[in-house]
Coordinates of C-alpha atoms and ligand atoms in Angstrom, one line a residue:
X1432 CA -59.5 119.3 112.9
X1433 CA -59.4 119.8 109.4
X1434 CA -61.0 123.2 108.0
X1435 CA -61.7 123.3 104.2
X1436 CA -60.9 126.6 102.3
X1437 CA -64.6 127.8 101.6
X1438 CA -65.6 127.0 105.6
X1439 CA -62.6 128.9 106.1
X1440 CA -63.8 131.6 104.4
X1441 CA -67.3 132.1 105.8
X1442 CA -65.6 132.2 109.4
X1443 CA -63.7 134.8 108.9
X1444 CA -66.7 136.3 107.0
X1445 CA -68.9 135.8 110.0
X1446 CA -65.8 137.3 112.4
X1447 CA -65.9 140.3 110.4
X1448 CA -69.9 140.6 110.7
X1449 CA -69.9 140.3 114.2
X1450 CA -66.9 143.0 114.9
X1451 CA -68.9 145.5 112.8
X1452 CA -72.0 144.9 114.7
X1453 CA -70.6 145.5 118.1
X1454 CA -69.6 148.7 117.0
X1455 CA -73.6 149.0 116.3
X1456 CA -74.6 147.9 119.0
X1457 CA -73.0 150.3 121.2
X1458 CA -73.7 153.5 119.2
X1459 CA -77.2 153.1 118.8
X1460 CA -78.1 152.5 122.5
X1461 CA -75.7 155.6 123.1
X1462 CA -77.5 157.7 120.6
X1463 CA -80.8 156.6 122.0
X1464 CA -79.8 157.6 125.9
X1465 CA -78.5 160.8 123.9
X1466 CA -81.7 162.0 122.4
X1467 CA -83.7 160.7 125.1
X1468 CA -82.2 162.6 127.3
X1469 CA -81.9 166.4 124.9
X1470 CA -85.7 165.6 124.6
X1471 CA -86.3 165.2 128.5
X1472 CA -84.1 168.5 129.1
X1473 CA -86.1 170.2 126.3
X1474 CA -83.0 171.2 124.1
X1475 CA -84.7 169.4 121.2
X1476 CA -88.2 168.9 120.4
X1477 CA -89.2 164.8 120.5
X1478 CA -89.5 165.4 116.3
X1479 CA -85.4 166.5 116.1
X1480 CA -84.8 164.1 118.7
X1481 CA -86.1 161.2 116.5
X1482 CA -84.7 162.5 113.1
X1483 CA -81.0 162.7 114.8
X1484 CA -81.4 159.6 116.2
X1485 CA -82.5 158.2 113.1
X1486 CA -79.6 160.2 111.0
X1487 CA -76.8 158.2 113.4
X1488 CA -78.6 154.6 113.8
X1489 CA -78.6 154.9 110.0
X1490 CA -75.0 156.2 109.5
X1491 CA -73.8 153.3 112.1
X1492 CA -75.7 150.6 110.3
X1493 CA -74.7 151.7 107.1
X1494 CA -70.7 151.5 107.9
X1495 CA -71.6 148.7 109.7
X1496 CA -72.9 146.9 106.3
X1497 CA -69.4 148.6 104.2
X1498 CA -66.2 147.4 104.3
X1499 CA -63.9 148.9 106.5
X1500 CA -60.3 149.9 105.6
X1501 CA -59.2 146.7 107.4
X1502 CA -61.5 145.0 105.6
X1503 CA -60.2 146.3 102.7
X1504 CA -56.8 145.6 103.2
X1505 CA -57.2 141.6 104.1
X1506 CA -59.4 141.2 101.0
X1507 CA -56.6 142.7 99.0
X1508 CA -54.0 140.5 100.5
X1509 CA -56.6 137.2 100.0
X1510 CA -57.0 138.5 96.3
X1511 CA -53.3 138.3 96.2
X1512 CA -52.8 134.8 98.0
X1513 CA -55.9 133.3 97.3
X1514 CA -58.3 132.0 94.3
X1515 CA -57.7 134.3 91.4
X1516 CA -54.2 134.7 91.9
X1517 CA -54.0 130.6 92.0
X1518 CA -56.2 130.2 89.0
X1519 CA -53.5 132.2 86.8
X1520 CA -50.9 130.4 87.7
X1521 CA -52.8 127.4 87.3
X1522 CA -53.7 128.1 84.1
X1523 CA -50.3 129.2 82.7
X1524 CA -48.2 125.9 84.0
X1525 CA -51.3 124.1 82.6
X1526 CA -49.9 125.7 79.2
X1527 CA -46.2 124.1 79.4
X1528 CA -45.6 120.6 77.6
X1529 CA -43.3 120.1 81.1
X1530 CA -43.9 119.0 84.7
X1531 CA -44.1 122.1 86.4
X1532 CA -44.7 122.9 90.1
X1533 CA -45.1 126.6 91.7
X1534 CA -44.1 126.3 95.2
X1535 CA -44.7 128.8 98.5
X1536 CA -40.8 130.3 100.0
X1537 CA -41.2 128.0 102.6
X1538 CA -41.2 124.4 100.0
X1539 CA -45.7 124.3 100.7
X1540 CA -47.1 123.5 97.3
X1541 CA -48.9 126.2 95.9
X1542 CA -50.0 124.7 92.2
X1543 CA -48.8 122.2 90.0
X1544 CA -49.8 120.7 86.5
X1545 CA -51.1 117.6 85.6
X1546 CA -47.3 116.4 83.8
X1547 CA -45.9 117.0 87.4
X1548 CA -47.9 113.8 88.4
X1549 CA -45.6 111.6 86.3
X1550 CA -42.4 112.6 88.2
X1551 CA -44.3 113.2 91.4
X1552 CA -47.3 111.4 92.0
X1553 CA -48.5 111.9 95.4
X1554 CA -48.0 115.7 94.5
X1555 CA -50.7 117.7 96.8
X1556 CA -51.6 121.8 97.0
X1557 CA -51.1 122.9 101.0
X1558 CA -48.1 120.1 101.4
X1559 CA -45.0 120.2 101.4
X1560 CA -42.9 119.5 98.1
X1561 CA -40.6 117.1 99.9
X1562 CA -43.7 114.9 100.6
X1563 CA -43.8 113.7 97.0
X1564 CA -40.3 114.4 95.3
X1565 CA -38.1 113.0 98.1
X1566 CA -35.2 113.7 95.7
X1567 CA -32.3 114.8 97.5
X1568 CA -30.5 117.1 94.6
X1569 CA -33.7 118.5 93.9
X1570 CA -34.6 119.1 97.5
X1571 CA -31.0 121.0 98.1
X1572 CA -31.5 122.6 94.7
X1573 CA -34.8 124.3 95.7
X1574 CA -32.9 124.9 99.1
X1575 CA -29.4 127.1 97.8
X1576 CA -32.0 128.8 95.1
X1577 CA -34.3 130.1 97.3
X1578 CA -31.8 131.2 99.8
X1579 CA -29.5 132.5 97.4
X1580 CA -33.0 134.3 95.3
X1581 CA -31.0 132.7 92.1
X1582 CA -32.2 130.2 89.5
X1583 CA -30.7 127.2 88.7
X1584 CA -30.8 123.5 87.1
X1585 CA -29.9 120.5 88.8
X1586 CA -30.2 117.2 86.7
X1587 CA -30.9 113.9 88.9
X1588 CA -32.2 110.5 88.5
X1589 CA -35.3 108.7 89.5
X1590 CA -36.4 104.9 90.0
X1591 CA -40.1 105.4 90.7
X1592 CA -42.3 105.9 89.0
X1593 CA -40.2 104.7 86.0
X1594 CA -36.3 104.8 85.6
X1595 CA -35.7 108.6 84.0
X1596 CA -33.5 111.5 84.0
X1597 CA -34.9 114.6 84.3
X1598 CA -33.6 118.0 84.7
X1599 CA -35.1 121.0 86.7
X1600 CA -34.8 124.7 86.0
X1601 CA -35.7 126.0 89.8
X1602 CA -36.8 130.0 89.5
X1603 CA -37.3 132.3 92.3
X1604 CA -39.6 134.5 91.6
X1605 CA -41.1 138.0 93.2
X1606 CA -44.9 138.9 92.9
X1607 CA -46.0 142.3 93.6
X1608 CA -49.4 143.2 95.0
X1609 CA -51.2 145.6 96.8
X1610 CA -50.0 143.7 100.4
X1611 CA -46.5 143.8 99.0
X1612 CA -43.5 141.6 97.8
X1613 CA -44.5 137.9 98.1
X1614 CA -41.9 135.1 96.4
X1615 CA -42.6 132.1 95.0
X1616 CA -40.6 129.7 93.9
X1617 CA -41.2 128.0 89.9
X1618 CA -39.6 124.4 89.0
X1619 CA -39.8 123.2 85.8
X1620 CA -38.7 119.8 85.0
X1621 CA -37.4 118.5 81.1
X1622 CA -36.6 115.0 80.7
X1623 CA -33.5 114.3 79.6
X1624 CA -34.1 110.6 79.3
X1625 CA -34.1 110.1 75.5
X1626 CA -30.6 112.3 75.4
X1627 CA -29.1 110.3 78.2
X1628 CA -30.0 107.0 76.4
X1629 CA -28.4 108.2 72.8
X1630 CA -25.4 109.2 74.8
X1631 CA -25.3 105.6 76.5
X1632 CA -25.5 104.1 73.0
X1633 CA -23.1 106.2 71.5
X1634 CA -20.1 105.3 74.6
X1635 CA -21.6 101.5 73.7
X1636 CA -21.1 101.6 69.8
X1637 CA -17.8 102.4 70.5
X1638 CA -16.7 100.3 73.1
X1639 CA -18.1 97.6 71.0
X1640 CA -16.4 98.4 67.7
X1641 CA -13.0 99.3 69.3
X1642 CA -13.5 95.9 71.4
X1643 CA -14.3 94.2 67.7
X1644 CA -11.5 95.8 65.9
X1645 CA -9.0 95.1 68.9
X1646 CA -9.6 91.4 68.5
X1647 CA -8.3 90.7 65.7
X1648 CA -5.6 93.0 65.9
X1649 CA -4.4 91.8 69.0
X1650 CA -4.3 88.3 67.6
X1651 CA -2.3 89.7 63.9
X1652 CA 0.0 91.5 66.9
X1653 CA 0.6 88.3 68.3
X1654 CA 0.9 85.8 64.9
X1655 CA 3.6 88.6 63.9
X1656 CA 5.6 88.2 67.0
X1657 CA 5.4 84.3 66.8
X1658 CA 6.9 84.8 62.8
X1659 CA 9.4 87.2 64.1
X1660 CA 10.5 84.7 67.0
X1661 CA 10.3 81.2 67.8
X1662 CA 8.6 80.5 64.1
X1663 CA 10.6 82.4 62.1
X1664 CA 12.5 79.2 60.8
X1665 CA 9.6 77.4 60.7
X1666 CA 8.0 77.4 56.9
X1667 CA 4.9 75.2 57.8
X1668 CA 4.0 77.2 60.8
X1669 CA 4.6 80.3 58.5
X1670 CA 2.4 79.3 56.2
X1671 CA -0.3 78.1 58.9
X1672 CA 0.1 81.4 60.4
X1673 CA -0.1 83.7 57.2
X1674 CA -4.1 82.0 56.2
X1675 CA -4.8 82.7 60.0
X1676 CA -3.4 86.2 59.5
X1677 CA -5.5 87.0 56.3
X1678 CA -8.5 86.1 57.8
X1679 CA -8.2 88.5 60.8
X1680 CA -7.7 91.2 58.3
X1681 CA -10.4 90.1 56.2
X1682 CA -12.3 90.7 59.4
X1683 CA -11.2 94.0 60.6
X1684 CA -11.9 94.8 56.7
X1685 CA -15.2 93.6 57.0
X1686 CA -16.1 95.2 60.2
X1687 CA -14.5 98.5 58.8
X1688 CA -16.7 98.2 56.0
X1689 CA -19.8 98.0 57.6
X1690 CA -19.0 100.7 60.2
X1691 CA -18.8 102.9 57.1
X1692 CA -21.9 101.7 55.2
X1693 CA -24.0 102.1 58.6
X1694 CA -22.3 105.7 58.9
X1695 CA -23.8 106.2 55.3
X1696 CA -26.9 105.4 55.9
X1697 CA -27.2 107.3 58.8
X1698 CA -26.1 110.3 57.2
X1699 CA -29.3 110.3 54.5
X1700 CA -31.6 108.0 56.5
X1701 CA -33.9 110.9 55.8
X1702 CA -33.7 111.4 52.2
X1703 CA -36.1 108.2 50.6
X1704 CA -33.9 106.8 47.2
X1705 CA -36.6 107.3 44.6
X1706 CA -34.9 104.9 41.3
X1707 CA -37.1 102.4 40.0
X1708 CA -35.8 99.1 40.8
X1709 CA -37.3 95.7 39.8
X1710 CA -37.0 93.5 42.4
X1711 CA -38.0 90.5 40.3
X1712 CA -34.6 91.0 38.7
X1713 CA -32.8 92.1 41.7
X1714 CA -33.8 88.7 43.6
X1715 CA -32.8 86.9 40.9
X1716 CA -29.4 89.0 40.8
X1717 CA -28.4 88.2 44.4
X1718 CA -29.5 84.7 44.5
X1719 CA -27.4 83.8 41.6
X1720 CA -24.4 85.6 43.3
X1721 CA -24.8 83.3 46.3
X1722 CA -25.2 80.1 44.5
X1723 CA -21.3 79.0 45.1
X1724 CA -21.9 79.8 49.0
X1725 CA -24.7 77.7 48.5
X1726 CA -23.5 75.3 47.1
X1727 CA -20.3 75.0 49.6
X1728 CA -23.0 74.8 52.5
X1729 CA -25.0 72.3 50.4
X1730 CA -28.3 74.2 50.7
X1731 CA -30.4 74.6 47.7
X1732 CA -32.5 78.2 47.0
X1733 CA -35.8 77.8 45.4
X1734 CA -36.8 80.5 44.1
X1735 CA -40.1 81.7 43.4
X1736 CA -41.0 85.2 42.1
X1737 CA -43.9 86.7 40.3
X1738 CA -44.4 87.3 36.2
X1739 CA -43.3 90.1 35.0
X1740 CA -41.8 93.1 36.8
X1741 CA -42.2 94.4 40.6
X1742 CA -41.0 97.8 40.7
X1743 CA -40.1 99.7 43.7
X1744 CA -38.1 103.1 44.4
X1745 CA -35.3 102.1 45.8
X1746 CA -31.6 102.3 46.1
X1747 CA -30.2 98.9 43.6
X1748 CA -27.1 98.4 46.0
X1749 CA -28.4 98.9 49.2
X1750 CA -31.4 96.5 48.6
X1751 CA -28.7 94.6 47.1
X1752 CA -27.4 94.5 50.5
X1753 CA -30.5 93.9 52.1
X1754 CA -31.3 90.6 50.5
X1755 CA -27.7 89.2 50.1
X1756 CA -27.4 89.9 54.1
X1757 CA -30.4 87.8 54.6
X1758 CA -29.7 85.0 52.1
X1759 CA -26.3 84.8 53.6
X1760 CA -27.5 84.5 57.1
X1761 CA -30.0 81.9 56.6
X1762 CA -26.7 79.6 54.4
X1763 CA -24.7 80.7 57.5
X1764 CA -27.2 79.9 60.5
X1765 CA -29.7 77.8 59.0
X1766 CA -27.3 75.7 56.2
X1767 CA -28.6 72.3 58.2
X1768 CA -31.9 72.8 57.4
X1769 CA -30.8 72.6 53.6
X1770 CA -33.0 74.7 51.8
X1771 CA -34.0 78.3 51.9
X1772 CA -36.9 79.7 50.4
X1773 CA -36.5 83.0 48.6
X1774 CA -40.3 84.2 47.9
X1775 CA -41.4 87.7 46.5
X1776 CA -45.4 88.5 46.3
X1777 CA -47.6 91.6 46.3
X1778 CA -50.0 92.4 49.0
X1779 CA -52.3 94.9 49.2
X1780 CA -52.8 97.1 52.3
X1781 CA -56.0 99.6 51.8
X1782 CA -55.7 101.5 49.2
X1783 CA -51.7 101.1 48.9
X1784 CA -50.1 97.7 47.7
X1785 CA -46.2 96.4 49.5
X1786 CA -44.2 94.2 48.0
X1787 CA -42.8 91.1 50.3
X1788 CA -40.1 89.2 50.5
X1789 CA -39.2 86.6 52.1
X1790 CA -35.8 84.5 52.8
X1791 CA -37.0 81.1 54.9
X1792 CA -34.8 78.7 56.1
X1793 CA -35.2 75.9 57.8
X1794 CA -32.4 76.0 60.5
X1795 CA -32.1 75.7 64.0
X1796 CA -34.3 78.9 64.6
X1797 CA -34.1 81.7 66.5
X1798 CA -35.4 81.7 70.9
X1799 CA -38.4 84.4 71.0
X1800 CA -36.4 86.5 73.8
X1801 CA -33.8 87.3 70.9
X1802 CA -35.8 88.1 68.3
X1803 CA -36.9 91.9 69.5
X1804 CA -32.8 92.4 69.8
X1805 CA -31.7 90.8 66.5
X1806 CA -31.3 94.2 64.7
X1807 CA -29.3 96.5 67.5
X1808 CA -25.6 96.9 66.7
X1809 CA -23.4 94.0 67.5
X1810 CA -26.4 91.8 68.4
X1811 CA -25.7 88.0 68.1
X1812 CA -27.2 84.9 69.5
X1813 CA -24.3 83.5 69.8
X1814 CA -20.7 85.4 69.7
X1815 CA -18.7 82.8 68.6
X1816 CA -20.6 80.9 66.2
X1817 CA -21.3 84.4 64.3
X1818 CA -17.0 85.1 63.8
X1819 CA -16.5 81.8 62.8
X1820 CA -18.8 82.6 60.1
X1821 CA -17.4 85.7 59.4
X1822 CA -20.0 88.0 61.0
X1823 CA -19.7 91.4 62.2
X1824 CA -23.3 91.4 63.9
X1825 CA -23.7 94.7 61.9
X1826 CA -25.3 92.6 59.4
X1827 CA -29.4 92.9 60.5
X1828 CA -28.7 96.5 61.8
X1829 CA -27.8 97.7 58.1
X1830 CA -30.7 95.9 56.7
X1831 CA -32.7 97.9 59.4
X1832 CA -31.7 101.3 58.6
X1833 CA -31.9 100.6 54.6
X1834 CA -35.2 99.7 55.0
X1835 CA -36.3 102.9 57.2
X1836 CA -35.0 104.7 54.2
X1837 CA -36.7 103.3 51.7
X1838 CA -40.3 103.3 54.3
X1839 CA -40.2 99.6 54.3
X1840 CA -40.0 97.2 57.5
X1841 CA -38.4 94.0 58.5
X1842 CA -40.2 91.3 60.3
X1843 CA -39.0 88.1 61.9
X1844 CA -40.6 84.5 62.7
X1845 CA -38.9 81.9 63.9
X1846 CA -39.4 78.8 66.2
X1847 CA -36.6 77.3 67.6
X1848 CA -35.8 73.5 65.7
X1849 CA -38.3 75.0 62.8
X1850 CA -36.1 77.4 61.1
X1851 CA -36.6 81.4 60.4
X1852 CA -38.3 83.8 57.8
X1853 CA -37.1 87.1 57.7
X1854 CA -39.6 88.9 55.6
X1855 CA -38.8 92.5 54.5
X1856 CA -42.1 94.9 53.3
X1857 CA -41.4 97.6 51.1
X1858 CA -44.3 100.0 49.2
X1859 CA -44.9 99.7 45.7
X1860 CA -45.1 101.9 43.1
X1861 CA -48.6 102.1 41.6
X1862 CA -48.6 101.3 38.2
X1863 CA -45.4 100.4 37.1
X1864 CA -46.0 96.8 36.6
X1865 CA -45.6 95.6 33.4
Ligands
LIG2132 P1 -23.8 88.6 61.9 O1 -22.7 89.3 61.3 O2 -23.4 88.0 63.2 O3 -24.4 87.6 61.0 P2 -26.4 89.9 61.8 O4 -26.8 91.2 62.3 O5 -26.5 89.6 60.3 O6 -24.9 89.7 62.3 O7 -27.2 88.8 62.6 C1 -27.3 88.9 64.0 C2 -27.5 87.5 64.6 O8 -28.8 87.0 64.3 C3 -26.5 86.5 64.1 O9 -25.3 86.5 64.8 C4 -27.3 85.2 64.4 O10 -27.1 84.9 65.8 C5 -28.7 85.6 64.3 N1 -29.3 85.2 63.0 C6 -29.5 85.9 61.9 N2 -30.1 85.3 60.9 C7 -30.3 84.0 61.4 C8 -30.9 82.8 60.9 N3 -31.4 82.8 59.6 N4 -31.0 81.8 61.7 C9 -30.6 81.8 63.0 N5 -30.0 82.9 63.5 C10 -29.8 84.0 62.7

């Protein structure tokens, strides 16, 4: 049968009643008989009789209605196990921006706040922990601290509710009150998700750049041993070899390059660039660089750009970068669509106005599931295609962090066999148009 805490309470309230009123009912019957009978012998006249009689029933009663010293004692020990003592502790884990849980010696959950939930959703007071947080390392954690009456951190893993590392600081601690010592034990969990994921990307960036540096290197490595051996009398293979050499080191130049320029970036990604630039001028700038690419991929750029001036603040190079990486993509991936459109406008957001460009193409396109991925390191469609055009897939990911340091944003369309529009958004400076 299942007792709630409040009926719990008025039993042993009523138990406590009813012990103090046996002790009532036996001495008033005995001081009756008494004064009856010191009345009937004559020792007391029937008015002393009554009054003494009167003076104990009262004194009986009036005990009986006190608390007693074992009264005293429990209510002492409920004060320090029960509601008060609970709502303190409830109300200083509700405090901390962490799951916490307070748990009894023996692993019963004593109090918990609402953060605990998301690591421990079935979490309930009066059960044990192990009910909800099946976790073995925590479970053996909680175990060696509370036998050992040390603290200590275990970090472990978890699959439900969501994939996330967490870590938990697991305190022993000792509450003193009037019954005595009592322990309780304190977890407090930190997740350690977002610093396990940097640490993944890190061990990835570098697997991937050593594994994009090693290719070409392993294939100089081998072009040299075929010049030093069975080639080496060979002048047209020689020469054959030597063009295929140079473009592998172009490559690891290239990938060296932008490894450094990213590193760069990184490095001030919080400091905005705050020169004027025109980006009417700048377009115009980039697009005439690229013409000869152009014009060896046979794809036309139209052009089309506002009067006047469009000034934002800005970096010059590193927008440089950002538009001659997207004019170069869309001649690279898109050249059989022919023509790219290079488009700058104003728009105005609320009070604020953004500048947009865009760079359409009218390639092959992009599939939806790869455009959220397009700007992580490395990224590319497809591997092979991207070398053969010289790519590093480092290209999207520069553009990405220029643009977070200049507060501007990069948005991609595409639909595959209808070509791609990369359009970059960047704020403009209010009144500097001319
Ligand atoms: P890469 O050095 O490979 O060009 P980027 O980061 O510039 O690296 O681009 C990443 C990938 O995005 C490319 O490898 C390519 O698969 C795809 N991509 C970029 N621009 C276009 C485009 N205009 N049309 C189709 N695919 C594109």
């Amino acid at each position: 049968m299942v007792i709630s805490d409040d009926r719990r309470g008025s039993l042993k309230e009523a138990a406590s009643w009813s012990r103090r009123f046996r002790r009532v009912r036996l001495v008033v019957p005995v001081a009756a008989a008494f004064f009856l009978l010191m009345g009937y012998l004559g020792e007391l006249s029937p008015l002393q009789a009554l009054v003494g009689f009167g003076l104990i029933s009262a004194a009986a009663l009036i005990e009986a209605s006190g608390e007693s010293r074992d009264d005293l004692a429990a209510r002492s020990r409920e004060d320090a196990r029960g509601l008060p003592g609970d709502l303190i502790i409830q109300a200083v884990i509700s405090g901390l921006p962490d799951p916490a849980i307070v748990l009894e010696r023996d692993g019963i959950v004593r109090a918990f706040n609402a953060k605990a939930l998301e690591i421990a959703p079935a979490l309930t007071r009066g059960q044990p922990l192990s009910f909800a947080l099946r976790n073995p390392a925590v479970l053996d954690a909680w175990r060696r601290a509370t036998t050992a009456g040390v603290a200590l951190r275990v970090e472990f893993f978890q699959r439900v509710p969501a994939d996330r590392w967490s870590e938990a600081a697991i305190t022993p601690i000792m509450t003193e009150t009037p019954a005595g010592g009592r322990s309780l034990v304190v977890m407090v969990f930190h997740d350690m998700t977002p610093v396990r994921q940097i640490e993944q990307m890190r061990a990835d960036f570098v697997a991937n750049a050593s594994h994009e540096l090693r290719t070409p290197l392993a294939s100089l490595s081998g072009f040299i041993d075929t010049l030093l051996g069975p080639a080496r009398a060979d002048p047209e293979a020689r020469e054959r070899f030597l063009g295929i050499m140079k473009d592998q080191a172009d490559r690891m130049a290239r990938l060296i390059d932008d490894l450094l320029s990213l590193s760069r970036i990184e490095l001030k990604a919080h400091v905005h660039p705050e020169n004027p630039v025109d980006l009417v001028s700048l377009l115009q700038q980039v697009a005439d660089a690229l013409q000869p690419l152009a014009h060896e991929r046979d794809v036309t750029i139209e052009v089309g750009m506002p009067e006047g001036e469009l000034t934002v603040l800005g970096d010059h190079d590193e927008l440089i970068r950002v538009f001659e990486n997207l004019i170069e993509n869309a001649l690279k991936y898109g050249a059989n669509g022919k023509r790219i459109d290079l488009t700058l406008a104003r728009e105005k957001i609320g009070e604020n106005e953004e500048a947009l460009v865009s760079v359409k193409d009218y390639g092959p396109g992009i599939a939806p599931e790869h455009l959220p991925r397009l700007t992580e390191r490395f990224y590319r469609v497809d591997v092979t295609e991207s070398r053969a055009q010289g790519g590093t897939g480092l290209g999207l990911a520069l553009v990405k962090h220029i643009l977070q340091r200049h507060r501007g944003r990069l948005s991609i369309e595409s639909t595959l066999g209808s070509g791609a529009t990369f359009t970059v958004r960047l704020p403009i400076v209010t009144g500097t148009r001319t």
